[in-house]
Amino acid sequence: MEGRNWEELNTDCLVKVLERVGMESLILDVPFVCKSWYRASLNPECWKTLRFPVGIRDEPWMWVFDQFTDRFMDEYQLEKFSVTGFVKLLLTRSRRSAVTILLPAHCTSEALELVSNECPALKFLGMPFDLVQAHGELIPTLVSKWKDLQQLHLGSTRVCFKEILTEISSNCENFNGLSVSGYVGNEEASAITNLLPKIKYLWLRRNTTVPRESLQMILEGCKDLVLLDARNCFGFQAEDEEILKMASHIKTFMVEGSCLEDEDDYYEPISYKDACIDSDCGSD
């Protein structure tokens, strides 16, 4: 049997394949296979999902090994790496068609502005802890521009949380899912229930502290929830019968591994491991 010539694969079929390979392969592998693959990789359909490597930064730390940045600089023969320049490159490739973006932890304010201006069709957005801590006051203004936003992950609730939800409530009529990490006390729970009462999907990420009273506020105030993921959280017991009864109307309610913990001992997670936006949800 003769071997297949992958260079002659129909371009439309090739684009469909490349849509699924991920950003790192599209940048570091696919363009160097052959000319036809390189041309296909420039199709904006390949860049509708932009999951940026978490650790990229303008000034690499001596004790942090960033394999992606090293390979990128080597492949493209660069002497310096710029987060803003890298974001701009991928936004140019997407040609304003990006619908899912998970931003790097050390994103610059300039890069955030670029995303705000060049991604009018954005539906799913992830912002890790370091980014929210550094640019939290800028986020509400940016969120107001994403009219089609459906789901948001915030790596921290410490900065402008209510202001961000206010802009979502006023400008994003299709919004249905929120993912948060860190701390969800009464103030944060009140913001969720008052500003997003019709929310359908709520992810309280691993190691998030959610006092029992705050969880009760959410269960009482968000009657349209079809999914509430509060696994491995602190502040309440997974076996709490009253909580389970209050959540009986929720189709998918997950609290496995959650337990009581001193609220003063909680920490804000900086890993992107559990910060994934579940873009399969709420796409209707």
mmCIF file of N, CA and C in Angstrom, residues 111-242:
data_model
loop_
_atom_site.group_PDB
_atom_site.id
_atom_site.type_symbol
_atom_site.label_atom_id
_atom_site.label_comp_id
_atom_site.label_asym_id
_atom_site.label_seq_id
_atom_site.Cartn_x
_atom_site.Cartn_y
_atom_site.Cartn_z
ATOM 1 N N ALA A 111 -1.297 44.212 26.674
ATOM 2 C CA ALA A 111 -1.822 42.999 26.050
ATOM 3 C C ALA A 111 -3.304 42.839 26.360
ATOM 4 N N LEU A 112 -3.709 43.178 27.570
ATOM 5 C CA LEU A 112 -5.135 43.123 27.934
ATOM 6 C C LEU A 112 -5.959 44.058 27.059
ATOM 7 N N GLU A 113 -5.447 45.235 26.827
ATOM 8 C CA GLU A 113 -6.143 46.197 25.969
ATOM 9 C C GLU A 113 -6.275 45.641 24.556
ATOM 10 N N LEU A 114 -5.235 44.984 24.063
ATOM 11 C CA LEU A 114 -5.285 44.385 22.737
ATOM 12 C C LEU A 114 -6.383 43.326 22.655
ATOM 13 N N VAL A 115 -6.454 42.479 23.669
ATOM 14 C CA VAL A 115 -7.491 41.445 23.702
ATOM 15 C C VAL A 115 -8.874 42.082 23.719
ATOM 16 N N SER A 116 -9.008 43.137 24.487
ATOM 17 C CA SER A 116 -10.292 43.827 24.573
ATOM 18 C C SER A 116 -10.732 44.392 23.230
ATOM 19 N N ASN A 117 -9.775 44.943 22.489
ATOM 20 C CA ASN A 117 -10.101 45.604 21.218
ATOM 21 C C ASN A 117 -10.186 44.644 20.039
ATOM 22 N N GLU A 118 -9.447 43.532 20.101
ATOM 23 C CA GLU A 118 -9.338 42.656 18.944
ATOM 24 C C GLU A 118 -10.133 41.359 19.057
ATOM 25 N N CYS A 119 -10.910 41.202 20.122
ATOM 26 C CA CYS A 119 -11.671 39.964 20.301
ATOM 27 C C CYS A 119 -13.147 40.264 20.568
ATOM 28 N N PRO A 120 -13.836 40.847 19.595
ATOM 29 C CA PRO A 120 -15.240 41.215 19.819
ATOM 30 C C PRO A 120 -16.168 40.013 19.972
ATOM 31 N N ALA A 121 -15.729 38.837 19.495
ATOM 32 C CA ALA A 121 -16.587 37.651 19.547
ATOM 33 C C ALA A 121 -16.300 36.765 20.753
ATOM 34 N N LEU A 122 -15.509 37.259 21.699
ATOM 35 C CA LEU A 122 -15.067 36.446 22.831
ATOM 36 C C LEU A 122 -16.245 35.920 23.649
ATOM 37 N N LYS A 123 -16.191 34.599 23.949
ATOM 38 C CA LYS A 123 -17.242 33.964 24.736
ATOM 39 C C LYS A 123 -16.724 33.378 26.049
ATOM 40 N N PHE A 124 -15.483 32.871 26.029
ATOM 41 C CA PHE A 124 -14.918 32.214 27.202
ATOM 42 C C PHE A 124 -13.559 32.828 27.520
ATOM 43 N N LEU A 125 -13.396 33.316 28.759
ATOM 44 C CA LEU A 125 -12.176 34.036 29.135
ATOM 45 C C LEU A 125 -11.646 33.543 30.474
ATOM 46 N N GLY A 126 -10.337 33.289 30.525
ATOM 47 C CA GLY A 126 -9.689 32.887 31.763
ATOM 48 C C GLY A 126 -8.608 33.871 32.164
ATOM 49 N N MET A 127 -8.662 34.330 33.431
ATOM 50 C CA MET A 127 -7.677 35.269 33.955
ATOM 51 C C MET A 127 -7.115 34.703 35.264
ATOM 52 N N PRO A 128 -5.844 34.284 35.258
ATOM 53 C CA PRO A 128 -5.262 33.678 36.457
ATOM 54 C C PRO A 128 -4.979 34.690 37.561
ATOM 55 N N PHE A 129 -4.583 34.176 38.699
ATOM 56 C CA PHE A 129 -4.405 34.952 39.929
ATOM 57 C C PHE A 129 -3.504 36.164 39.748
ATOM 58 N N ASP A 130 -2.294 35.961 39.234
ATOM 59 C CA ASP A 130 -1.338 37.056 39.130
ATOM 60 C C ASP A 130 -1.857 38.180 38.242
ATOM 61 N N LEU A 131 -2.549 37.813 37.177
ATOM 62 C CA LEU A 131 -3.103 38.817 36.274
ATOM 63 C C LEU A 131 -4.164 39.659 36.979
ATOM 64 N N VAL A 132 -5.075 39.008 37.693
ATOM 65 C CA VAL A 132 -6.137 39.731 38.403
ATOM 66 C C VAL A 132 -5.546 40.636 39.480
ATOM 67 N N GLN A 133 -4.552 40.144 40.179
ATOM 68 C CA GLN A 133 -3.917 40.943 41.228
ATOM 69 C C GLN A 133 -3.235 42.180 40.650
ATOM 70 N N ALA A 134 -2.631 42.035 39.483
ATOM 71 C CA ALA A 134 -1.873 43.136 38.885
ATOM 72 C C ALA A 134 -2.759 44.141 38.150
ATOM 73 N N HIS A 135 -3.831 43.660 37.528
ATOM 74 C CA HIS A 135 -4.625 44.529 36.641
ATOM 75 C C HIS A 135 -6.118 44.505 36.956
ATOM 76 N N GLY A 136 -6.465 44.125 38.182
ATOM 77 C CA GLY A 136 -7.873 43.987 38.543
ATOM 78 C C GLY A 136 -8.708 45.222 38.299
ATOM 79 N N GLU A 137 -8.139 46.386 38.529
ATOM 80 C CA GLU A 137 -8.904 47.622 38.376
ATOM 81 C C GLU A 137 -9.195 47.941 36.916
ATOM 82 N N LEU A 138 -8.428 47.343 36.011
ATOM 83 C CA LEU A 138 -8.646 47.563 34.583
ATOM 84 C C LEU A 138 -9.712 46.631 34.012
ATOM 85 N N ILE A 139 -9.896 45.482 34.645
ATOM 86 C CA ILE A 139 -10.751 44.431 34.096
ATOM 87 C C ILE A 139 -12.204 44.857 33.898
ATOM 88 N N PRO A 140 -12.845 45.554 34.840
ATOM 89 C CA PRO A 140 -14.252 45.932 34.615
ATOM 90 C C PRO A 140 -14.470 46.700 33.316
ATOM 91 N N THR A 141 -13.576 47.623 33.001
ATOM 92 C CA THR A 141 -13.704 48.393 31.767
ATOM 93 C C THR A 141 -13.585 47.498 30.542
ATOM 94 N N LEU A 142 -12.689 46.521 30.608
ATOM 95 C CA LEU A 142 -12.488 45.626 29.481
ATOM 96 C C LEU A 142 -13.677 44.694 29.299
ATOM 97 N N VAL A 143 -14.183 44.161 30.403
ATOM 98 C CA VAL A 143 -15.296 43.212 30.343
ATOM 99 C C VAL A 143 -16.504 43.829 29.653
ATOM 100 N N SER A 144 -16.716 45.111 29.838
ATOM 101 C CA SER A 144 -17.888 45.774 29.259
ATOM 102 C C SER A 144 -17.892 45.734 27.735
ATOM 103 N N LYS A 145 -16.720 45.468 27.126
ATOM 104 C CA LYS A 145 -16.628 45.445 25.663
ATOM 105 C C LYS A 145 -16.975 44.077 25.073
ATOM 106 N N TRP A 146 -16.951 43.035 25.899
ATOM 107 C CA TRP A 146 -17.207 41.686 25.399
ATOM 108 C C TRP A 146 -18.693 41.353 25.539
ATOM 109 N N LYS A 147 -19.477 41.844 24.630
ATOM 110 C CA LYS A 147 -20.925 41.713 24.707
ATOM 111 C C LYS A 147 -21.391 40.268 24.628
ATOM 112 N N ASP A 148 -20.598 39.401 23.962
ATOM 113 C CA ASP A 148 -20.992 38.000 23.784
ATOM 114 C C ASP A 148 -20.416 37.073 24.847
ATOM 115 N N LEU A 149 -19.754 37.632 25.861
ATOM 116 C CA LEU A 149 -19.110 36.802 26.878
ATOM 117 C C LEU A 149 -20.132 35.909 27.581
ATOM 118 N N GLN A 150 -19.780 34.620 27.649
ATOM 119 C CA GLN A 150 -20.659 33.650 28.292
ATOM 120 C C GLN A 150 -20.095 33.127 29.604
ATOM 121 N N GLN A 151 -18.774 32.926 29.647
ATOM 122 C CA GLN A 151 -18.175 32.357 30.855
ATOM 123 C C GLN A 151 -16.841 33.024 31.159
ATOM 124 N N LEU A 152 -16.571 33.161 32.449
ATOM 125 C CA LEU A 152 -15.360 33.841 32.908
ATOM 126 C C LEU A 152 -14.744 33.080 34.060
ATOM 127 N N HIS A 153 -13.419 32.888 34.008
ATOM 128 C CA HIS A 153 -12.685 32.392 35.170
ATOM 129 C C HIS A 153 -11.838 33.514 35.740
ATOM 130 N N LEU A 154 -11.989 33.749 37.039
ATOM 131 C CA LEU A 154 -11.164 34.724 37.756
ATOM 132 C C LEU A 154 -10.327 33.977 38.781
ATOM 133 N N GLY A 155 -9.016 34.143 38.694
ATOM 134 C CA GLY A 155 -8.123 33.461 39.615
ATOM 135 C C GLY A 155 -8.096 34.054 41.003
ATOM 136 N N SER A 156 -8.795 35.168 41.214
ATOM 137 C CA SER A 156 -8.863 35.806 42.521
ATOM 138 C C SER A 156 -10.125 36.639 42.609
ATOM 139 N N THR A 157 -10.716 36.678 43.797
ATOM 140 C CA THR A 157 -11.897 37.523 44.031
ATOM 141 C C THR A 157 -11.529 38.776 44.831
ATOM 142 N N ARG A 158 -10.241 39.006 45.034
ATOM 143 C CA ARG A 158 -9.804 40.081 45.928
ATOM 144 C C ARG A 158 -9.882 41.472 45.310
ATOM 145 N N VAL A 159 -9.820 41.565 43.997
ATOM 146 C CA VAL A 159 -9.710 42.875 43.353
ATOM 147 C C VAL A 159 -10.919 43.119 42.451
ATOM 148 N N CYS A 160 -11.707 44.148 42.782
ATOM 149 C CA CYS A 160 -12.800 44.627 41.922
ATOM 150 C C CYS A 160 -13.782 43.530 41.518
ATOM 151 N N PHE A 161 -14.015 42.572 42.403
ATOM 152 C CA PHE A 161 -14.906 41.463 42.054
ATOM 153 C C PHE A 161 -16.330 41.956 41.776
ATOM 154 N N LYS A 162 -16.866 42.772 42.660
ATOM 155 C CA LYS A 162 -18.227 43.276 42.470
ATOM 156 C C LYS A 162 -18.310 44.146 41.227
ATOM 157 N N GLU A 163 -17.290 44.964 40.988
ATOM 158 C CA GLU A 163 -17.284 45.841 39.819
ATOM 159 C C GLU A 163 -17.274 45.026 38.521
ATOM 160 N N ILE A 164 -16.521 43.922 38.519
ATOM 161 C CA ILE A 164 -16.465 43.067 37.336
ATOM 162 C C ILE A 164 -17.834 42.443 37.070
ATOM 163 N N LEU A 165 -18.460 41.917 38.119
ATOM 164 C CA LEU A 165 -19.781 41.305 37.954
ATOM 165 C C LEU A 165 -20.831 42.334 37.560
ATOM 166 N N THR A 166 -20.675 43.563 38.035
ATOM 167 C CA THR A 166 -21.606 44.627 37.653
ATOM 168 C C THR A 166 -21.564 44.877 36.152
ATOM 169 N N GLU A 167 -20.360 44.929 35.590
ATOM 170 C CA GLU A 167 -20.219 45.145 34.148
ATOM 171 C C GLU A 167 -20.764 43.961 33.363
ATOM 172 N N ILE A 168 -20.547 42.766 33.863
ATOM 173 C CA ILE A 168 -21.094 41.579 33.204
ATOM 174 C C ILE A 168 -22.617 41.640 33.200
ATOM 175 N N SER A 169 -23.198 41.963 34.346
ATOM 176 C CA SER A 169 -24.646 42.044 34.466
ATOM 177 C C SER A 169 -25.247 43.073 33.513
ATOM 178 N N SER A 170 -24.534 44.178 33.304
ATOM 179 C CA SER A 170 -25.053 45.273 32.479
ATOM 180 C C SER A 170 -24.821 45.076 30.992
ATOM 181 N N ASN A 171 -23.760 44.330 30.627
ATOM 182 C CA ASN A 171 -23.348 44.308 29.219
ATOM 183 C C ASN A 171 -23.333 42.939 28.551
ATOM 184 N N CYS A 172 -23.354 41.867 29.316
ATOM 185 C CA CYS A 172 -23.187 40.526 28.734
ATOM 186 C C CYS A 172 -24.458 39.708 28.948
ATOM 187 N N GLU A 173 -25.422 39.893 28.087
ATOM 188 C CA GLU A 173 -26.732 39.292 28.309
ATOM 189 C C GLU A 173 -26.748 37.777 28.121
ATOM 190 N N ASN A 174 -25.726 37.213 27.479
ATOM 191 C CA ASN A 174 -25.658 35.760 27.304
ATOM 192 C C ASN A 174 -24.788 35.072 28.353
ATOM 193 N N PHE A 175 -24.335 35.814 29.345
ATOM 194 C CA PHE A 175 -23.430 35.259 30.353
ATOM 195 C C PHE A 175 -24.161 34.206 31.185
ATOM 196 N N ASN A 176 -23.499 33.032 31.366
ATOM 197 C CA ASN A 176 -24.156 31.965 32.125
ATOM 198 C C ASN A 176 -23.239 31.190 33.056
ATOM 199 N N GLY A 177 -21.924 31.467 33.039
ATOM 200 C CA GLY A 177 -21.027 30.661 33.851
ATOM 201 C C GLY A 177 -19.878 31.432 34.453
ATOM 202 N N LEU A 178 -19.643 31.227 35.757
ATOM 203 C CA LEU A 178 -18.559 31.907 36.474
ATOM 204 C C LEU A 178 -17.709 30.876 37.196
ATOM 205 N N SER A 179 -16.395 31.016 37.067
ATOM 206 C CA SER A 179 -15.447 30.172 37.773
ATOM 207 C C SER A 179 -14.533 31.081 38.585
ATOM 208 N N VAL A 180 -14.369 30.784 39.880
ATOM 209 C CA VAL A 180 -13.540 31.629 40.734
ATOM 210 C C VAL A 180 -12.634 30.779 41.619
ATOM 211 N N SER A 181 -11.544 31.375 42.035
ATOM 212 C CA SER A 181 -10.608 30.753 42.963
ATOM 213 C C SER A 181 -10.302 31.738 44.080
ATOM 214 N N GLY A 182 -9.957 31.215 45.246
ATOM 215 C CA GLY A 182 -9.509 32.079 46.332
ATOM 216 C C GLY A 182 -10.452 32.099 47.515
ATOM 217 N N TYR A 183 -11.322 33.104 47.569
ATOM 218 C CA TYR A 183 -12.212 33.272 48.720
ATOM 219 C C TYR A 183 -13.577 33.762 48.265
ATOM 220 N N VAL A 184 -14.621 33.073 48.698
ATOM 221 C CA VAL A 184 -15.988 33.480 48.397
ATOM 222 C C VAL A 184 -16.736 33.571 49.722
ATOM 223 N N GLY A 185 -16.672 34.769 50.333
ATOM 224 C CA GLY A 185 -17.375 35.006 51.582
ATOM 225 C C GLY A 185 -18.740 35.609 51.321
ATOM 226 N N ASN A 186 -19.342 36.188 52.362
ATOM 227 C CA ASN A 186 -20.681 36.745 52.224
ATOM 228 C C ASN A 186 -20.737 37.881 51.203
ATOM 229 N N GLU A 187 -19.699 38.720 51.192
ATOM 230 C CA GLU A 187 -19.687 39.837 50.249
ATOM 231 C C GLU A 187 -19.637 39.345 48.811
ATOM 232 N N GLU A 188 -18.792 38.345 48.555
ATOM 233 C CA GLU A 188 -18.673 37.800 47.205
ATOM 234 C C GLU A 188 -19.933 37.024 46.818
ATOM 235 N N ALA A 189 -20.475 36.257 47.767
ATOM 236 C CA ALA A 189 -21.708 35.507 47.502
ATOM 237 C C ALA A 189 -22.865 36.450 47.206
ATOM 238 N N SER A 190 -22.919 37.558 47.932
ATOM 239 C CA SER A 190 -23.968 38.553 47.696
ATOM 240 C C SER A 190 -23.846 39.157 46.307
ATOM 241 N N ALA A 191 -22.615 39.421 45.866
ATOM 242 C CA ALA A 191 -22.407 39.976 44.532
ATOM 243 C C ALA A 191 -22.879 38.998 43.459
ATOM 244 N N ILE A 192 -22.594 37.714 43.666
ATOM 245 C CA ILE A 192 -23.018 36.704 42.699
ATOM 246 C C ILE A 192 -24.539 36.619 42.634
ATOM 247 N N THR A 193 -25.182 36.528 43.790
ATOM 248 C CA THR A 193 -26.635 36.336 43.804
ATOM 249 C C THR A 193 -27.401 37.582 43.347
ATOM 250 N N ASN A 194 -26.890 38.766 43.671
ATOM 251 C CA ASN A 194 -27.593 39.997 43.301
ATOM 252 C C ASN A 194 -27.352 40.409 41.850
ATOM 253 N N LEU A 195 -26.138 40.155 41.353
ATOM 254 C CA LEU A 195 -25.790 40.617 40.011
ATOM 255 C C LEU A 195 -25.942 39.535 38.946
ATOM 256 N N LEU A 196 -25.817 38.276 39.365
ATOM 257 C CA LEU A 196 -25.942 37.165 38.410
ATOM 258 C C LEU A 196 -26.964 36.139 38.911
ATOM 259 N N PRO A 197 -28.175 36.555 39.216
ATOM 260 C CA PRO A 197 -29.154 35.626 39.802
ATOM 261 C C PRO A 197 -29.579 34.503 38.857
ATOM 262 N N LYS A 198 -29.412 34.692 37.543
ATOM 263 C CA LYS A 198 -29.838 33.704 36.556
ATOM 264 C C LYS A 198 -28.683 32.807 36.096
ATOM 265 N N ILE A 199 -27.559 32.888 36.774
ATOM 266 C CA ILE A 199 -26.401 32.110 36.374
ATOM 267 C C ILE A 199 -26.722 30.614 36.396
ATOM 268 N N LYS A 200 -26.173 29.873 35.427
ATOM 269 C CA LYS A 200 -26.442 28.438 35.318
ATOM 270 C C LYS A 200 -25.281 27.568 35.785
ATOM 271 N N TYR A 201 -24.054 28.062 35.607
ATOM 272 C CA TYR A 201 -22.870 27.261 35.916
ATOM 273 C C TYR A 201 -21.950 28.041 36.850
ATOM 274 N N LEU A 202 -21.588 27.415 37.962
ATOM 275 C CA LEU A 202 -20.704 28.067 38.928
ATOM 276 C C LEU A 202 -19.658 27.060 39.389
ATOM 277 N N TRP A 203 -18.397 27.424 39.142
ATOM 278 C CA TRP A 203 -17.277 26.584 39.567
ATOM 279 C C TRP A 203 -16.524 27.303 40.677
ATOM 280 N N LEU A 204 -16.482 26.711 41.869
ATOM 281 C CA LEU A 204 -15.680 27.214 42.983
ATOM 282 C C LEU A 204 -14.457 26.312 43.043
ATOM 283 N N ARG A 205 -13.361 26.787 42.518
ATOM 284 C CA ARG A 205 -12.226 25.926 42.217
ATOM 285 C C ARG A 205 -11.528 25.375 43.451
ATOM 286 N N ARG A 206 -10.762 24.320 43.213
ATOM 287 C CA ARG A 206 -10.044 23.604 44.270
ATOM 288 C C ARG A 206 -9.297 24.560 45.197
ATOM 289 N N ASN A 207 -9.443 24.333 46.513
ATOM 290 C CA ASN A 207 -8.815 25.118 47.576
ATOM 291 C C ASN A 207 -9.470 26.479 47.795
ATOM 292 N N THR A 208 -10.577 26.753 47.124
ATOM 293 C CA THR A 208 -11.313 27.981 47.397
ATOM 294 C C THR A 208 -12.000 27.859 48.754
ATOM 295 N N THR A 209 -11.968 28.924 49.534
ATOM 296 C CA THR A 209 -12.651 28.953 50.819
ATOM 297 C C THR A 209 -14.054 29.517 50.630
ATOM 298 N N VAL A 210 -15.047 28.714 51.012
ATOM 299 C CA VAL A 210 -16.450 29.108 50.908
ATOM 300 C C VAL A 210 -17.122 28.809 52.243
ATOM 301 N N PRO A 211 -17.230 29.794 53.142
ATOM 302 C CA PRO A 211 -17.912 29.546 54.406
ATOM 303 C C PRO A 211 -19.316 29.013 54.183
ATOM 304 N N ARG A 212 -19.774 28.182 55.080
ATOM 305 C CA ARG A 212 -21.089 27.534 54.946
ATOM 306 C C ARG A 212 -22.196 28.552 54.697
ATOM 307 N N GLU A 213 -22.192 29.652 55.435
ATOM 308 C CA GLU A 213 -23.225 30.674 55.281
ATOM 309 C C GLU A 213 -23.204 31.273 53.876
ATOM 310 N N SER A 214 -22.010 31.440 53.321
ATOM 311 C CA SER A 214 -21.888 32.002 51.972
ATOM 312 C C SER A 214 -22.429 31.030 50.925
ATOM 313 N N LEU A 215 -22.148 29.750 51.105
ATOM 314 C CA LEU A 215 -22.670 28.750 50.183
ATOM 315 C C LEU A 215 -24.196 28.705 50.252
ATOM 316 N N GLN A 216 -24.739 28.834 51.436
ATOM 317 C CA GLN A 216 -26.188 28.874 51.579
ATOM 318 C C GLN A 216 -26.783 30.072 50.845
ATOM 319 N N MET A 217 -26.123 31.213 50.924
ATOM 320 C CA MET A 217 -26.596 32.399 50.201
ATOM 321 C C MET A 217 -26.668 32.140 48.702
ATOM 322 N N ILE A 218 -25.655 31.464 48.178
ATOM 323 C CA ILE A 218 -25.629 31.157 46.751
ATOM 324 C C ILE A 218 -26.753 30.196 46.384
ATOM 325 N N LEU A 219 -26.944 29.173 47.194
ATOM 326 C CA LEU A 219 -27.985 28.185 46.922
ATOM 327 C C LEU A 219 -29.378 28.798 46.989
ATOM 328 N N GLU A 220 -29.558 29.745 47.895
ATOM 329 C CA GLU A 220 -30.859 30.400 48.025
ATOM 330 C C GLU A 220 -31.099 31.434 46.931
ATOM 331 N N GLY A 221 -30.027 32.082 46.464
ATOM 332 C CA GLY A 221 -30.191 33.204 45.547
ATOM 333 C C GLY A 221 -30.065 32.864 44.071
ATOM 334 N N CYS A 222 -29.455 31.725 43.741
ATOM 335 C CA CYS A 222 -29.241 31.352 42.333
ATOM 336 C C CYS A 222 -30.074 30.109 42.014
ATOM 337 N N LYS A 223 -31.328 30.299 41.777
ATOM 338 C CA LYS A 223 -32.274 29.200 41.600
ATOM 339 C C LYS A 223 -32.164 28.531 40.234
ATOM 340 N N ASP A 224 -31.487 29.173 39.283
ATOM 341 C CA ASP A 224 -31.383 28.607 37.936
ATOM 342 C C ASP A 224 -30.128 27.765 37.732
ATOM 343 N N LEU A 225 -29.346 27.562 38.782
ATOM 344 C CA LEU A 225 -28.124 26.767 38.654
ATOM 345 C C LEU A 225 -28.443 25.345 38.193
ATOM 346 N N VAL A 226 -27.705 24.891 37.186
ATOM 347 C CA VAL A 226 -27.799 23.494 36.771
ATOM 348 C C VAL A 226 -26.500 22.755 37.084
ATOM 349 N N LEU A 227 -25.438 23.519 37.395
ATOM 350 C CA LEU A 227 -24.170 22.930 37.817
ATOM 351 C C LEU A 227 -23.519 23.826 38.858
ATOM 352 N N LEU A 228 -23.150 23.212 39.978
ATOM 353 C CA LEU A 228 -22.359 23.908 40.992
ATOM 354 C C LEU A 228 -21.254 22.951 41.424
ATOM 355 N N ASP A 229 -20.042 23.296 41.073
ATOM 356 C CA ASP A 229 -18.882 22.469 41.394
ATOM 357 C C ASP A 229 -18.118 23.129 42.530
ATOM 358 N N ALA A 230 -18.221 22.537 43.717
ATOM 359 C CA ALA A 230 -17.523 23.058 44.894
ATOM 360 C C ALA A 230 -16.693 21.952 45.529
ATOM 361 N N ARG A 231 -16.063 21.153 44.691
ATOM 362 C CA ARG A 231 -15.234 20.061 45.196
ATOM 363 C C ARG A 231 -13.930 20.580 45.792
ATOM 364 N N ASN A 232 -13.488 19.899 46.858
ATOM 365 C CA ASN A 232 -12.195 20.199 47.486
ATOM 366 C C ASN A 232 -12.080 21.653 47.921
ATOM 367 N N CYS A 233 -13.181 22.203 48.410
ATOM 368 C CA CYS A 233 -13.184 23.555 48.971
ATOM 369 C C CYS A 233 -13.090 23.495 50.492
ATOM 370 N N PHE A 234 -12.848 24.650 51.107
ATOM 371 C CA PHE A 234 -12.812 24.768 52.550
ATOM 372 C C PHE A 234 -13.988 25.614 53.030
ATOM 373 N N GLY A 235 -14.482 25.328 54.244
ATOM 374 C CA GLY A 235 -15.509 26.173 54.845
ATOM 375 C C GLY A 235 -16.812 25.466 55.142
ATOM 376 N N PHE A 236 -16.992 24.265 54.595
ATOM 377 C CA PHE A 236 -18.215 23.494 54.865
ATOM 378 C C PHE A 236 -17.903 22.012 54.670
ATOM 379 N N GLN A 237 -18.764 21.185 55.223
ATOM 380 C CA GLN A 237 -18.576 19.744 55.108
ATOM 381 C C GLN A 237 -19.318 19.204 53.900
ATOM 382 N N ALA A 238 -18.660 18.334 53.152
ATOM 383 C CA ALA A 238 -19.292 17.745 51.973
ATOM 384 C C ALA A 238 -20.533 16.942 52.352
ATOM 385 N N GLU A 239 -20.574 16.413 53.578
ATOM 386 C CA GLU A 239 -21.693 15.576 54.010
ATOM 387 C C GLU A 239 -22.789 16.370 54.712
ATOM 388 N N ASP A 240 -22.725 17.690 54.688
ATOM 389 C CA ASP A 240 -23.707 18.529 55.366
ATOM 390 C C ASP A 240 -25.108 18.278 54.776
ATOM 391 N N GLU A 241 -25.981 17.673 55.539
ATOM 392 C CA GLU A 241 -27.293 17.270 55.039
ATOM 393 C C GLU A 241 -28.152 18.471 54.651
ATOM 394 N N GLU A 242 -28.048 19.554 55.399
ATOM 395 C CA GLU A 242 -28.844 20.738 55.071
ATOM 396 C C GLU A 242 -28.403 21.345 53.738
#
